[in-house]
């Protein structure tokens, strides 16, 4: 027995009694061990790292390259044993990593360390990490199988049965030792239980295919994803299979139909983004894994032009559809399936949209957006299968589309914001083609006769006058001759119609030039051929007309967390799928107030999380009656439905929105107890029993779920909050608890009235959260409101919002104590009548933990552990 083995056995006898660093004699370890340890100590300390800790098997992995993430660090040392890890674990713990993936033990067993001794060392490592770095999530990976048929490493390969016994005990110990056990042994084994020969060339260590497979097995754990790829929108029919396509081995895309060449190129580009090189060909090579694209009859109950089938097995990925658009949709789904760049899980998908019109609208009349920013949003639309880009080009603020015949329309002096910023003819043609390339129809809106003050300033006449109508007809004729678009949106809302012939003449003029028309409803006197776009509940619904739903689909009025709830819950046009009357819906972004930067419209409005929720609902169909703001906590089926969707939404956020505004945080696990109502008789400062310590034992009036809780919406009763019959001059309280593994600093979104970006609402007064006297306490201590940058500012459309919304100001940093932390929210209300129509009362609060990287060594999960 070697000196090291004897010392290890002595060490093991005290390993579980303490968690002090282990110090062994340096001469017990190899020169290579000391080289590596000295290097590790000199490397820069960075926050939130993911560390791979172990022996030669971990040492051999190029982890940061394999996962394309510099935050993954290698702490493997060839030849290391569990005691060696104990000897150097202090360096790992001091870094406070987010995660540690530990794989150790095969060398211990080869040196005849007993299984019991090895397991005690593993327990010590787990205890030490938990004590010294409670923020670290430990993954203990099973010892890999071995294969003696290579006639190498006999001391290791003779321990196959012992490895299985140790792994089983590691699995059993996981709950007690507070680590996550990952069974790699089973998946790396062949049918005989040996290390699969395709993953090794010596029976012990891994080859390139082995490391690639390893990446696939733990990809979801590394990035906190679901085990299966999260497809959004979810396919109509999806069946998983027990096989996988080796994506990293594929070399070709087989396509024979020339009309699918563009889609083949698109797939090739998607693979290139994952570091995979393929070529496009008309014939597969032998048994080589490949992709195949083909036009083939695809049956669907509706919208067969967008339907597709996608089949994935161990040797081929087959995409079939009736049209190139269907193949495009299949590629978007496939792109989500091949998230790790290694394997695509086997599956059979049959898919089609519930609604044929799935639109997103941007208002560039009020706030100009550059071509690059528009294309960014169009790319997101395409990824999630939206197919209509509604482009609101003209407003009272400015006319943004170049009309060569009338250059004065886009002259700077006739604009009140972003003066001189407009889209040229070539810009517009470029955008139309950019959309077409992604199977998106651009629908331009020239608002008439309302929202036309910019036209009046430029032309010197009212649009409804005879002279104004003549000019407009010239504009529309030039437009129809210049742009290849099937629809023109004419607006027609929010204006007094003084010329009853105006809209009928305009629509006929466009119809005669081969254009279909769309107008807002409620609005002007539209003909039956014009599609109505609904924007208010009292909009007429005539079964003889066609409609696009946009009621309560205005992102500018929604809080980020509320937006995802309400959009996901919607039943579009009161239908589970499109029909001859309701063709679909458009999600709208109206940011009436001026912005400092164009990007603010994406930061201050829940654009991307809203688009994803809308993509799910408009593609999948279904939904529920009524307009709600909150997660339906009292309906288990609907709650489960939302939780499942939120998990997919958060996966998409992590994978596809790095560096982009995505104002959302996990909220489906946040549970609140509500107490009330208490009559405050108009005294918003009045205190009640819920502010006393013994209230915890009281029975709540109700329990609700969410990061944002709306008690009463400003459009009550049309839009429902959690209170069925809210009362004026009452106070409610909400409380929750959440766990922290250590004393640390947490970061939170906190707010009480997230201002609409369309109303000219006033900013909160100094030293207040809102004008209702709302308050929040953490562990009994009041949380001070922000120092508002424009406290008490009177609302004005020409004064931009700066920090009034929780999603675009710095999260609140609060001290957390180890163990349970208690939140108490006080919610007084007086009159539900706002001081004026620009300041409606939205009785609500938001309290949700968010991830703030690189602050106080904290990597708090966006969902926290709220109960």
Short mmCIF file of C-alpha atoms in Angstrom, two decimals, residues 43 96 151 160 174 305 384 415 431 557 598 600 695 746 797 849:
data_model
loop_
_atom_site.label_atom_id
_atom_site.label_comp_id
_atom_site.label_asym_id
_atom_site.label_seq_id
_atom_site.Cartn_x
_atom_site.Cartn_y
_atom_site.Cartn_z
CA UNK A 43 -6.12 32.91 -12.57
CA UNK A 96 -18.15 31.36 -5.19
CA UNK A 151 -6.22 -4.00 -22.66
CA UNK A 160 -16.51 -1.97 -13.18
CA UNK A 174 -27.88 13.18 -3.15
CA UNK A 305 -49.99 26.75 -46.86
CA UNK A 384 -41.53 32.71 -33.76
CA UNK A 415 -42.11 67.18 -37.97
CA UNK A 431 -38.06 46.47 -45.72
CA UNK A 557 -50.55 49.90 -21.65
CA UNK A 598 -35.04 54.59 -29.87
CA UNK A 600 -36.31 52.75 -25.01
CA UNK A 695 -51.10 38.52 11.69
CA UNK A 746 -30.76 40.31 -3.42
CA UNK A 797 -45.95 63.71 -24.02
CA UNK A 849 -36.40 38.77 -7.59
#
